[in-house]
Amino acid sequence: MANMTRAEVKAYIEGVVEQVKQRNPGEVEFHQTVSEVLESLEPVLAKSPEFIEKGIIDLIVEPERVIKFRVPWVDDQGVTRVNRGYRVQFNSAIGPYKGGLRFHPTVNESIMKFLGFEQTFKNSLTSLPMGGGKGGSDFDPQGKSDAEVMRFCQSFMTELQKYIGANTDVPAGDIGVGAREIGYLFGQYKRLRDEFTGVLTGKGMPYGGSILRPEATGFGAVYYAVDMLNYFGDDIKGKTFAVSGFGNVAWGAVKKINELGGKVLTISGPDGYIYDPDGVGTEEKIDYMLEMRASCRNRVQDYADKFGVEFFPKQKPWGVKADIMMPCATQNEVGMPEAELMVKNGLKYYVEVANMPTTNEAIAYLKANGVIVAPSKAVNAGGVSVSGLEMSQNSMRYSWTAEEVDEKLHMIMHNIFKASIDAAHEYDLGDDLVAGANIAGFLKVARAMLAFGVC
Ligand code: NDP
């Protein structure tokens, strides 16, 4: 097939995006990620029209399977409750479906599809053999007793176990699903299936977990940031960071930033943000983040009360002056008003750590105003990478040391940065890390799909 012009490719992509909107009405987060990824593939499709001709783009935006199920459980008062469970098995071209489970009241099919689609490219970037998937429930663990969380997890797994397996689909944690939930889920899977396999990752150390998994997403994000800073002739030492969130991911990032000589000025919660001029830097302060998350109060004001720093209720930290912004909480935390504030403050680096924390409009605005934007699907891939390493250790019936896991994680993050920048250069996109990550992630999956024919 002859090369297509950029205009022809653009029109084709617009048609696919339109079709996705019609087929998935109202699923705005899913539409957002599909537009963002496909638009950045324009130069690839112009150069390699076989991906269009063989229907790869039409296939890649359609999940292989969407599973939706009822999750009944009984609360402590004896009342029957019903939640909805999901598993979106998005793409298995390069390995078993892999992606976390999210328990949060906002979970719906759109959020599951957006996360599964993103995960497909993220997992490809890691260079490990993992397909893309995501799952979860609109169950809210906040305010539930331990026994209620256990009964919910057992009921959820009673249905989910029909569709997953160590060689088929390997879920992990995400928002609302930490070590406790993974323990209850794994216990139920083992009981129902009578097998001990690496069917879940993020497991506790005594039953097959990988060392460094809790730290992996945050550590990996900072390794990526260091490569980015060095590439642009900067150093992390002495740099200031504004971080949002105070969960598992923010905690890992804060820990590693401090180890490497940076300073974290803010962390945030749904209640507002704290500004610590001395930095969230001592062991006591960093450990307190874990305590706040474990308390289930979901309040960052507790940090301000304990350490005597300023608390800004109901505000986000994006107006502070810092060298690097790191959203680590949830999707669409940064829209146009926040992006305008960042540009006004002369921001140079914007490093997405949460999944899709920025609207497409805000990303375009930041880039157009000279801010270097690092995209979440590359930056936060350290978490799933160590999950992939956990799968390898489980298959080998063996455990690596912390140093071995950390070295592998570091190497994977180096490779992700390099693959992204190389792809951007190959397609004459300058140092566009967002497009580079999408292209590098896409190519491996698309080439595998091409090899399979129409299936
Ligand atoms: P957390 O356990 O910290 O949960 C996210 C929290 O963010 C929720 O408690 C939510 O509160 C809160 N929140 C919502 N809006 C805001 C806001 N504007 N400012 C601050 N906090 C807010 O999550 P994780 O640390 O596990 O994950 C954070 C992000 O990183 C997510 O996007 C996740 O998908 C992503 N990620 C996580 C990985 C992991 O290994 N855990 C791997 C890769 C990506 P509320 O409940 O009130 O909405």
Short mmCIF file of C-alpha atoms and ligand atoms in Angstrom, two decimals:
data_model
loop_
_atom_site.label_atom_id
_atom_site.label_comp_id
_atom_site.label_asym_id
_atom_site.label_seq_id
_atom_site.Cartn_x
_atom_site.Cartn_y
_atom_site.Cartn_z
CA MET A 1 0.00 0.00 0.00
CA ALA A 2 1.35 3.46 -0.90
CA ASN A 3 2.17 5.87 1.90
CA MET A 4 -0.81 7.97 2.98
CA THR A 5 -0.68 11.74 3.30
CA ARG A 6 -0.88 13.24 6.78
CA ALA A 7 -4.30 14.67 5.88
CA GLU A 8 -5.60 11.22 4.87
CA VAL A 9 -4.29 9.69 8.08
CA LYS A 10 -5.78 12.51 10.15
CA ALA A 11 -9.19 11.98 8.55
CA TYR A 12 -8.92 8.22 9.13
CA ILE A 13 -8.06 8.74 12.82
CA GLU A 14 -10.94 11.17 13.27
CA GLY A 15 -13.23 8.51 11.82
CA VAL A 16 -11.98 5.86 14.27
CA VAL A 17 -12.34 8.23 17.23
CA GLU A 18 -15.89 9.05 16.11
CA GLN A 19 -16.71 5.37 15.85
CA VAL A 20 -15.33 4.75 19.36
CA LYS A 21 -17.59 7.54 20.65
CA GLN A 22 -20.64 6.06 18.96
CA ARG A 23 -19.92 2.52 20.12
CA ASN A 24 -19.14 3.55 23.67
CA PRO A 25 -21.61 6.38 24.36
CA GLY A 26 -20.92 8.58 27.36
CA GLU A 27 -17.59 6.89 28.16
CA VAL A 28 -15.70 10.17 28.26
CA GLU A 29 -12.48 8.96 29.89
CA PHE A 30 -12.20 6.19 27.30
CA HIS A 31 -12.80 8.65 24.45
CA GLN A 32 -10.15 10.96 25.95
CA THR A 33 -7.39 8.35 26.00
CA VAL A 34 -8.23 6.95 22.55
CA SER A 35 -8.04 10.46 21.01
CA GLU A 36 -4.80 11.22 22.81
CA VAL A 37 -3.05 8.03 21.72
CA LEU A 38 -4.34 7.86 18.15
CA GLU A 39 -3.53 11.49 17.38
CA SER A 40 0.08 10.93 18.32
CA LEU A 41 0.28 7.91 15.98
CA GLU A 42 -0.33 10.05 12.90
CA PRO A 43 3.29 10.01 11.65
CA VAL A 44 3.58 6.26 12.24
CA LEU A 45 0.43 5.50 10.26
CA ALA A 46 1.49 7.82 7.45
CA LYS A 47 4.75 5.90 7.14
CA SER A 48 3.33 2.40 7.78
CA PRO A 49 -0.19 2.34 6.30
CA GLU A 50 -0.34 -1.46 6.66
CA PHE A 51 -1.52 -0.87 10.25
CA ILE A 52 -4.60 0.80 8.78
CA GLU A 53 -4.97 -1.56 5.83
CA LYS A 54 -4.90 -4.66 8.07
CA GLY A 55 -7.40 -3.17 10.52
CA ILE A 56 -4.96 -2.97 13.44
CA ILE A 57 -6.25 0.43 14.56
CA ASP A 58 -9.88 -0.72 14.47
CA LEU A 59 -8.90 -3.78 16.49
CA ILE A 60 -6.69 -2.03 19.01
CA VAL A 61 -9.46 0.32 20.25
CA GLU A 62 -11.87 -2.56 20.88
CA PRO A 63 -11.32 -4.54 24.11
CA GLU A 64 -10.98 -8.27 23.52
CA ARG A 65 -13.46 -8.91 26.32
CA VAL A 66 -15.42 -6.88 28.91
CA ILE A 67 -16.63 -8.82 31.91
CA LYS A 68 -19.19 -7.21 34.19
CA PHE A 69 -20.64 -8.96 37.19
CA ARG A 70 -22.70 -8.67 40.34
CA VAL A 71 -20.84 -8.71 43.67
CA PRO A 72 -23.21 -9.46 46.55
CA TRP A 73 -21.95 -9.28 50.13
CA VAL A 74 -23.35 -8.87 53.64
CA ASP A 75 -22.39 -5.89 55.82
CA ASP A 76 -21.80 -5.96 59.58
CA GLN A 77 -25.46 -5.18 60.24
CA GLY A 78 -26.54 -8.25 58.26
CA VAL A 79 -27.81 -6.17 55.33
CA THR A 80 -27.25 -7.47 51.80
CA ARG A 81 -25.24 -5.08 49.64
CA VAL A 82 -24.69 -5.29 45.89
CA ASN A 83 -21.78 -3.78 44.00
CA ARG A 84 -20.72 -4.10 40.41
CA GLY A 85 -17.45 -5.80 39.41
CA TYR A 86 -15.49 -5.43 36.17
CA ARG A 87 -12.59 -6.96 34.34
CA VAL A 88 -11.66 -5.47 30.99
CA GLN A 89 -9.33 -7.82 29.12
CA PHE A 90 -8.14 -5.26 26.62
CA ASN A 91 -5.30 -6.73 24.62
CA SER A 92 -3.32 -9.98 24.90
CA ALA A 93 -1.11 -9.59 21.81
CA ILE A 94 2.17 -9.66 23.74
CA GLY A 95 1.30 -11.58 26.90
CA PRO A 96 -1.38 -12.42 29.46
CA TYR A 97 -3.68 -9.53 30.38
CA LYS A 98 -2.07 -7.58 33.19
CA GLY A 99 -3.34 -4.59 35.12
CA GLY A 100 -4.64 -3.58 38.49
CA LEU A 101 -7.95 -3.74 40.31
CA ARG A 102 -9.43 -0.45 41.53
CA PHE A 103 -12.03 -0.28 44.31
CA HIS A 104 -13.50 3.21 44.31
CA PRO A 105 -17.07 4.57 44.06
CA THR A 106 -16.24 6.32 40.76
CA VAL A 107 -15.39 3.04 39.00
CA ASN A 108 -17.46 2.48 35.86
CA GLU A 109 -17.01 0.91 32.44
CA SER A 110 -15.47 4.05 30.96
CA ILE A 111 -12.77 4.25 33.63
CA MET A 112 -12.04 0.53 33.30
CA LYS A 113 -11.67 0.82 29.52
CA PHE A 114 -9.50 3.93 29.69
CA LEU A 115 -7.20 2.24 32.18
CA GLY A 116 -7.09 -1.04 30.20
CA PHE A 117 -6.28 0.78 26.97
CA GLU A 118 -3.49 2.82 28.60
CA GLN A 119 -2.18 -0.30 30.29
CA THR A 120 -1.73 -2.05 26.93
CA PHE A 121 0.84 0.51 25.78
CA LYS A 122 2.42 0.94 29.20
CA ASN A 123 3.03 -2.79 29.53
CA SER A 124 4.50 -2.89 26.05
CA LEU A 125 6.94 -0.12 27.02
CA THR A 126 8.25 -2.19 29.94
CA SER A 127 9.62 -4.71 27.39
CA LEU A 128 8.16 -7.53 29.52
CA PRO A 129 5.62 -9.96 28.00
CA MET A 130 2.40 -8.53 29.40
CA GLY A 131 -0.87 -7.65 27.69
CA GLY A 132 -3.24 -4.94 28.95
CA GLY A 133 -6.18 -5.29 31.32
CA LYS A 134 -7.88 -3.53 34.21
CA GLY A 135 -10.63 -4.30 36.66
CA GLY A 136 -12.30 -3.29 39.85
CA SER A 137 -15.53 -2.34 41.47
CA ASP A 138 -17.57 0.65 42.60
CA PHE A 139 -17.15 -0.70 46.15
CA ASP A 140 -15.76 1.96 48.52
CA PRO A 141 -13.39 0.49 51.11
CA GLN A 142 -13.41 3.79 53.07
CA GLY A 143 -15.32 3.39 56.32
CA LYS A 144 -15.79 -0.38 55.93
CA SER A 145 -14.69 -2.76 58.66
CA ASP A 146 -11.96 -5.27 58.00
CA ALA A 147 -14.52 -8.09 58.01
CA GLU A 148 -16.65 -6.25 55.42
CA VAL A 149 -13.65 -5.73 53.15
CA MET A 150 -12.82 -9.43 53.47
CA ARG A 151 -16.37 -10.55 52.62
CA PHE A 152 -16.46 -8.20 49.66
CA CYS A 153 -13.08 -9.42 48.33
CA GLN A 154 -14.12 -13.05 48.70
CA SER A 155 -17.35 -12.46 46.80
CA PHE A 156 -15.55 -10.46 44.09
CA MET A 157 -12.99 -13.24 43.58
CA THR A 158 -15.66 -15.97 43.58
CA GLU A 159 -16.78 -14.56 40.22
CA LEU A 160 -13.48 -13.17 38.91
CA GLN A 161 -11.63 -16.49 39.32
CA LYS A 162 -13.57 -17.89 36.34
CA TYR A 163 -11.75 -15.53 34.02
CA ILE A 164 -8.18 -15.19 35.33
CA GLY A 165 -5.10 -17.41 35.68
CA ALA A 166 -1.30 -17.18 35.79
CA ASN A 167 -1.10 -17.61 32.00
CA THR A 168 -4.35 -15.82 31.13
CA ASP A 169 -4.88 -12.70 33.20
CA VAL A 170 -2.93 -11.55 36.24
CA PRO A 171 -4.54 -8.67 38.18
CA ALA A 172 -2.76 -6.50 40.78
CA GLY A 173 -3.67 -3.60 43.08
CA ASP A 174 -4.56 0.01 42.27
CA ILE A 175 -6.52 2.70 44.14
CA GLY A 176 -8.31 1.08 47.08
CA VAL A 177 -6.62 -2.29 46.57
CA GLY A 178 -3.48 -2.71 48.65
CA ALA A 179 -1.74 -5.56 50.45
CA ARG A 180 -4.76 -6.36 52.62
CA GLU A 181 -7.18 -6.68 49.70
CA ILE A 182 -4.69 -8.68 47.60
CA GLY A 183 -4.32 -11.07 50.55
CA TYR A 184 -8.07 -11.69 50.78
CA LEU A 185 -8.38 -12.03 46.99
CA PHE A 186 -5.46 -14.44 46.70
CA GLY A 187 -6.68 -16.53 49.64
CA GLN A 188 -10.08 -16.94 48.00
CA TYR A 189 -8.60 -17.78 44.60
CA LYS A 190 -6.34 -20.43 46.13
CA ARG A 191 -9.25 -21.93 48.05
CA LEU A 192 -11.60 -22.08 45.06
CA ARG A 193 -9.09 -23.30 42.49
CA ASP A 194 -6.91 -25.37 44.76
CA GLU A 195 -3.74 -24.12 43.13
CA PHE A 196 -0.87 -21.90 44.23
CA THR A 197 0.18 -19.83 41.25
CA GLY A 198 1.21 -16.26 40.56
CA VAL A 199 -2.35 -15.28 39.59
CA LEU A 200 -2.13 -11.92 41.37
CA THR A 201 0.78 -9.57 41.92
CA GLY A 202 1.37 -7.16 44.77
CA LYS A 203 1.19 -10.21 47.07
CA GLY A 204 2.64 -10.17 50.58
CA MET A 205 6.23 -11.36 50.94
CA PRO A 206 5.37 -14.59 52.81
CA TYR A 207 3.24 -15.88 49.92
CA GLY A 208 5.10 -15.01 46.75
CA GLY A 209 5.27 -11.21 46.63
CA SER A 210 8.22 -9.39 45.18
CA ILE A 211 10.42 -7.26 47.33
CA LEU A 212 10.13 -3.56 46.36
CA ARG A 213 6.67 -3.87 44.76
CA PRO A 214 5.12 -1.26 47.11
CA GLU A 215 7.90 1.23 46.27
CA ALA A 216 8.14 0.36 42.57
CA THR A 217 5.76 2.88 40.98
CA GLY A 218 7.17 5.86 42.86
CA PHE A 219 10.81 4.74 42.58
CA GLY A 220 10.41 4.05 38.86
CA ALA A 221 8.84 7.47 38.31
CA VAL A 222 11.83 9.17 39.92
CA TYR A 223 14.32 7.06 37.93
CA TYR A 224 12.53 8.21 34.78
CA ALA A 225 12.57 11.84 36.01
CA VAL A 226 16.32 11.63 36.65
CA ASP A 227 16.94 10.40 33.09
CA MET A 228 14.74 13.19 31.76
CA LEU A 229 16.52 15.86 33.81
CA ASN A 230 19.95 14.57 32.77
CA TYR A 231 18.90 14.45 29.13
CA PHE A 232 17.94 18.14 29.32
CA GLY A 233 21.20 19.00 31.11
CA ASP A 234 19.75 19.21 34.64
CA ASP A 235 20.24 17.35 37.90
CA ILE A 236 17.75 16.23 40.57
CA LYS A 237 19.97 17.48 43.42
CA GLY A 238 18.47 20.62 44.95
CA LYS A 239 15.37 20.54 42.73
CA THR A 240 12.00 21.28 44.33
CA PHE A 241 8.91 19.14 43.65
CA ALA A 242 5.18 19.74 44.07
CA VAL A 243 3.54 16.34 44.56
CA SER A 244 -0.18 15.59 44.78
CA GLY A 245 -1.70 12.61 46.58
CA PHE A 246 -0.30 10.86 49.64
CA GLY A 247 -0.97 7.21 48.76
CA ASN A 248 1.29 4.38 47.81
CA VAL A 249 2.55 6.03 44.64
CA ALA A 250 3.20 9.48 46.14
CA TRP A 251 4.95 7.83 49.10
CA GLY A 252 7.40 5.89 46.88
CA ALA A 253 8.13 8.99 44.81
CA VAL A 254 8.71 11.19 47.88
CA LYS A 255 11.04 8.59 49.39
CA LYS A 256 13.20 8.31 46.27
CA ILE A 257 13.24 12.08 45.56
CA ASN A 258 14.71 12.59 49.04
CA GLU A 259 17.24 9.79 48.65
CA LEU A 260 18.51 11.42 45.46
CA GLY A 261 18.75 14.95 46.87
CA GLY A 262 15.49 16.59 45.74
CA LYS A 263 13.01 18.37 48.02
CA VAL A 264 9.23 17.78 48.14
CA LEU A 265 7.27 20.89 49.09
CA THR A 266 3.69 19.60 48.91
CA ILE A 267 1.51 16.53 49.21
CA SER A 268 -2.28 16.59 48.89
CA GLY A 269 -5.51 14.77 49.59
CA PRO A 270 -9.14 15.25 48.60
CA ASP A 271 -9.34 17.75 51.53
CA GLY A 272 -6.59 20.10 50.24
CA TYR A 273 -2.79 20.31 50.23
CA ILE A 274 0.03 20.94 52.72
CA TYR A 275 3.08 23.11 52.05
CA ASP A 276 6.19 22.09 53.96
CA PRO A 277 9.01 24.60 53.37
CA ASP A 278 11.57 22.24 54.95
CA GLY A 279 10.47 19.45 52.65
CA VAL A 280 8.58 16.19 53.26
CA GLY A 281 12.02 14.79 53.93
CA THR A 282 12.59 13.15 57.29
CA GLU A 283 11.94 9.46 57.82
CA GLU A 284 9.23 10.37 60.32
CA LYS A 285 7.40 12.56 57.79
CA ILE A 286 7.64 10.02 54.97
CA ASP A 287 6.48 7.16 57.21
CA TYR A 288 3.59 9.34 58.37
CA MET A 289 2.24 9.31 54.80
CA LEU A 290 1.76 5.54 55.16
CA GLU A 291 0.09 6.03 58.51
CA MET A 292 -2.34 8.58 57.03
CA ARG A 293 -3.24 6.24 54.16
CA ALA A 294 -3.66 3.25 56.49
CA SER A 295 -5.91 5.29 58.81
CA CYS A 296 -8.55 5.40 56.01
CA ARG A 297 -9.37 9.02 57.02
CA ASN A 298 -8.26 10.24 53.57
CA ARG A 299 -7.12 13.58 55.06
CA VAL A 300 -3.79 15.29 54.47
CA GLN A 301 -4.61 17.97 57.04
CA ASP A 302 -3.38 15.48 59.65
CA TYR A 303 0.17 16.07 58.34
CA ALA A 304 -0.17 19.85 58.81
CA ASP A 305 -1.52 19.37 62.35
CA LYS A 306 1.28 16.98 63.29
CA PHE A 307 4.24 18.83 61.79
CA GLY A 308 2.99 22.43 62.17
CA VAL A 309 3.00 23.39 58.49
CA GLU A 310 0.46 25.30 56.45
CA PHE A 311 -2.67 23.55 55.13
CA PHE A 312 -4.66 24.89 52.19
CA PRO A 313 -8.18 23.46 52.39
CA LYS A 314 -9.92 22.40 49.18
CA GLN A 315 -6.98 23.56 47.04
CA LYS A 316 -4.60 21.73 44.74
CA PRO A 317 -0.84 22.34 44.90
CA TRP A 318 -0.42 23.48 41.29
CA GLY A 319 -0.07 27.19 42.12
CA VAL A 320 3.14 26.77 44.16
CA LYS A 321 6.53 27.55 42.67
CA ALA A 322 8.51 24.37 42.17
CA ASP A 323 10.93 23.03 39.56
CA ILE A 324 8.94 19.88 38.89
CA MET A 325 5.22 19.10 39.21
CA MET A 326 4.29 15.48 39.93
CA PRO A 327 0.57 14.63 40.03
CA CYS A 328 0.36 11.32 41.93
CA ALA A 329 -3.33 11.06 42.92
CA THR A 330 -5.95 10.40 40.26
CA GLN A 331 -7.18 11.08 36.70
CA ASN A 332 -7.81 14.59 35.37
CA GLU A 333 -6.34 16.46 38.35
CA VAL A 334 -4.90 19.08 36.03
CA GLY A 335 -7.04 20.95 33.51
CA MET A 336 -6.61 24.27 31.74
CA PRO A 337 -6.78 26.60 34.81
CA GLU A 338 -4.03 24.62 36.54
CA ALA A 339 -1.91 24.38 33.38
CA GLU A 340 -2.18 28.16 32.89
CA LEU A 341 -1.02 28.69 36.45
CA MET A 342 1.98 26.43 35.91
CA VAL A 343 3.00 28.24 32.74
CA LYS A 344 2.59 31.60 34.49
CA ASN A 345 4.93 30.37 37.23
CA GLY A 346 7.57 29.43 34.64
CA LEU A 347 7.36 25.66 35.15
CA LYS A 348 9.94 23.65 33.20
CA TYR A 349 9.09 20.00 33.96
CA TYR A 350 5.71 18.30 34.35
CA VAL A 351 5.93 14.61 35.23
CA GLU A 352 2.65 12.67 35.24
CA VAL A 353 2.66 9.81 37.74
CA ALA A 354 -1.04 9.05 38.33
CA ASN A 355 -2.86 7.53 35.36
CA MET A 356 -4.04 10.25 32.93
CA PRO A 357 -3.85 13.09 35.49
CA THR A 358 -4.06 15.75 32.78
CA THR A 359 -6.77 16.67 30.30
CA ASN A 360 -5.72 16.51 26.63
CA GLU A 361 -6.22 20.25 26.32
CA ALA A 362 -3.92 20.94 29.27
CA ILE A 363 -1.18 18.64 27.90
CA ALA A 364 -1.29 20.45 24.58
CA TYR A 365 -1.14 23.83 26.34
CA LEU A 366 1.82 22.86 28.53
CA LYS A 367 3.74 21.50 25.54
CA ALA A 368 2.95 24.53 23.40
CA ASN A 369 4.33 26.76 26.16
CA GLY A 370 7.66 25.01 26.40
CA VAL A 371 6.99 22.79 29.43
CA ILE A 372 8.62 19.36 29.12
CA VAL A 373 5.83 16.84 29.70
CA ALA A 374 6.57 13.26 30.75
CA PRO A 375 3.53 10.98 30.22
CA SER A 376 2.10 8.66 32.86
CA LYS A 377 2.12 5.54 30.75
CA ALA A 378 5.93 5.73 30.68
CA VAL A 379 6.57 7.36 34.05
CA ASN A 380 4.45 5.05 36.22
CA ALA A 381 5.37 1.82 34.40
CA GLY A 382 7.71 0.86 37.24
CA GLY A 383 4.78 -0.55 39.20
CA VAL A 384 3.66 -2.99 36.56
CA SER A 385 7.31 -3.74 35.74
CA VAL A 386 7.96 -5.06 39.23
CA SER A 387 4.63 -6.89 38.97
CA GLY A 388 6.06 -8.50 35.83
CA LEU A 389 9.20 -9.36 37.77
CA GLU A 390 6.97 -10.85 40.49
CA MET A 391 5.38 -13.09 37.81
CA SER A 392 8.85 -14.19 36.68
CA GLN A 393 9.91 -14.99 40.25
CA ASN A 394 6.69 -16.96 40.83
CA SER A 395 7.21 -18.95 37.62
CA MET A 396 10.79 -19.71 38.64
CA ARG A 397 9.72 -20.48 42.23
CA TYR A 398 12.51 -18.15 43.30
CA SER A 399 12.98 -14.70 44.87
CA TRP A 400 15.41 -11.99 43.91
CA THR A 401 17.04 -9.69 46.47
CA ALA A 402 16.08 -6.01 46.82
CA GLU A 403 19.27 -5.03 44.98
CA GLU A 404 18.47 -7.37 42.09
CA VAL A 405 14.89 -6.11 41.74
CA ASP A 406 15.96 -2.47 42.05
CA GLU A 407 18.65 -2.91 39.41
CA LYS A 408 16.17 -4.50 37.00
CA LEU A 409 13.60 -1.76 37.69
CA HIS A 410 16.23 0.90 37.09
CA MET A 411 17.26 -0.71 33.79
CA ILE A 412 13.62 -0.98 32.64
CA MET A 413 12.99 2.70 33.38
CA HIS A 414 16.19 3.67 31.50
CA ASN A 415 14.99 1.65 28.54
CA ILE A 416 11.53 3.23 28.64
CA PHE A 417 12.99 6.73 28.58
CA LYS A 418 15.37 5.80 25.77
CA ALA A 419 12.69 4.03 23.70
CA SER A 420 10.41 7.08 24.04
CA ILE A 421 12.98 9.67 23.06
CA ASP A 422 14.31 7.48 20.23
CA ALA A 423 10.79 7.03 18.82
CA ALA A 424 10.17 10.79 18.99
CA HIS A 425 13.38 11.43 17.08
CA GLU A 426 12.70 8.70 14.51
CA TYR A 427 9.40 10.37 13.60
CA ASP A 428 10.81 13.93 13.64
CA LEU A 429 8.87 14.93 16.72
CA GLY A 430 11.76 16.59 18.53
CA ASP A 431 11.91 15.68 22.22
CA ASP A 432 8.17 14.99 22.51
CA LEU A 433 8.14 12.35 25.27
CA VAL A 434 4.34 11.99 25.15
CA ALA A 435 4.18 11.03 21.48
CA GLY A 436 7.40 9.01 21.78
CA ALA A 437 5.94 6.81 24.54
CA ASN A 438 2.70 6.26 22.63
CA ILE A 439 4.58 5.32 19.48
CA ALA A 440 7.10 3.00 21.14
CA GLY A 441 4.32 1.29 23.14
CA PHE A 442 2.09 0.97 20.11
CA LEU A 443 4.63 -0.46 17.66
CA LYS A 444 5.40 -3.64 19.60
CA VAL A 445 1.72 -4.47 20.17
CA ALA A 446 0.74 -3.58 16.59
CA ARG A 447 3.54 -5.67 15.05
CA ALA A 448 2.46 -8.68 17.13
CA MET A 449 -1.16 -8.17 16.04
CA LEU A 450 -0.06 -7.90 12.41
CA ALA A 451 1.69 -11.27 12.74
CA PHE A 452 -1.53 -12.90 14.01
CA GLY A 453 -3.71 -11.89 11.07
CA VAL A 454 -7.34 -11.01 11.67
CA CYS A 455 -8.12 -12.40 15.12
P1 NDP B 1 -4.18 6.07 46.52
O1 NDP B 1 -4.39 4.90 47.39
O2 NDP B 1 -3.42 7.22 47.07
O3 NDP B 1 -5.60 6.61 46.07
C1 NDP B 1 -5.74 7.81 45.33
C2 NDP B 1 -6.36 8.80 46.25
O4 NDP B 1 -6.40 10.06 45.62
C3 NDP B 1 -7.79 8.46 46.63
O5 NDP B 1 -7.83 8.26 48.00
C4 NDP B 1 -8.55 9.73 46.25
O6 NDP B 1 -9.45 10.13 47.26
C5 NDP B 1 -7.45 10.73 46.22
N1 NDP B 1 -7.77 11.91 45.48
C6 NDP B 1 -8.79 12.16 44.63
N2 NDP B 1 -8.70 13.38 44.15
C7 NDP B 1 -7.61 13.93 44.70
C8 NDP B 1 -6.98 15.18 44.59
N3 NDP B 1 -7.46 16.12 43.79
N4 NDP B 1 -5.85 15.41 45.28
C9 NDP B 1 -5.35 14.47 46.06
N5 NDP B 1 -5.90 13.26 46.23
C10 NDP B 1 -7.02 13.00 45.56
O7 NDP B 1 -3.67 5.60 45.09
P2 NDP B 1 -2.28 5.07 44.59
O8 NDP B 1 -1.18 5.80 45.26
O9 NDP B 1 -2.28 3.60 44.57
O10 NDP B 1 -2.38 5.52 43.04
C11 NDP B 1 -2.30 6.87 42.65
C12 NDP B 1 -2.37 6.96 41.15
O11 NDP B 1 -1.29 6.21 40.54
C13 NDP B 1 -3.64 6.41 40.48
O12 NDP B 1 -3.91 7.15 39.32
C14 NDP B 1 -3.24 5.00 40.09
O13 NDP B 1 -4.03 4.50 39.02
C15 NDP B 1 -1.82 5.27 39.62
N6 NDP B 1 -0.97 4.08 39.60
C16 NDP B 1 -0.84 3.31 40.70
C17 NDP B 1 0.01 2.22 40.66
C18 NDP B 1 0.28 1.45 41.91
O14 NDP B 1 1.24 0.66 41.88
N7 NDP B 1 -0.46 1.64 42.97
C19 NDP B 1 0.73 1.82 39.45
C20 NDP B 1 0.57 2.76 38.36
C21 NDP B 1 -0.27 3.82 38.44
P3 NDP B 1 -11.03 9.90 47.10
O15 NDP B 1 -11.21 8.47 47.43
O16 NDP B 1 -11.65 10.80 48.10
O17 NDP B 1 -11.38 10.25 45.68
#
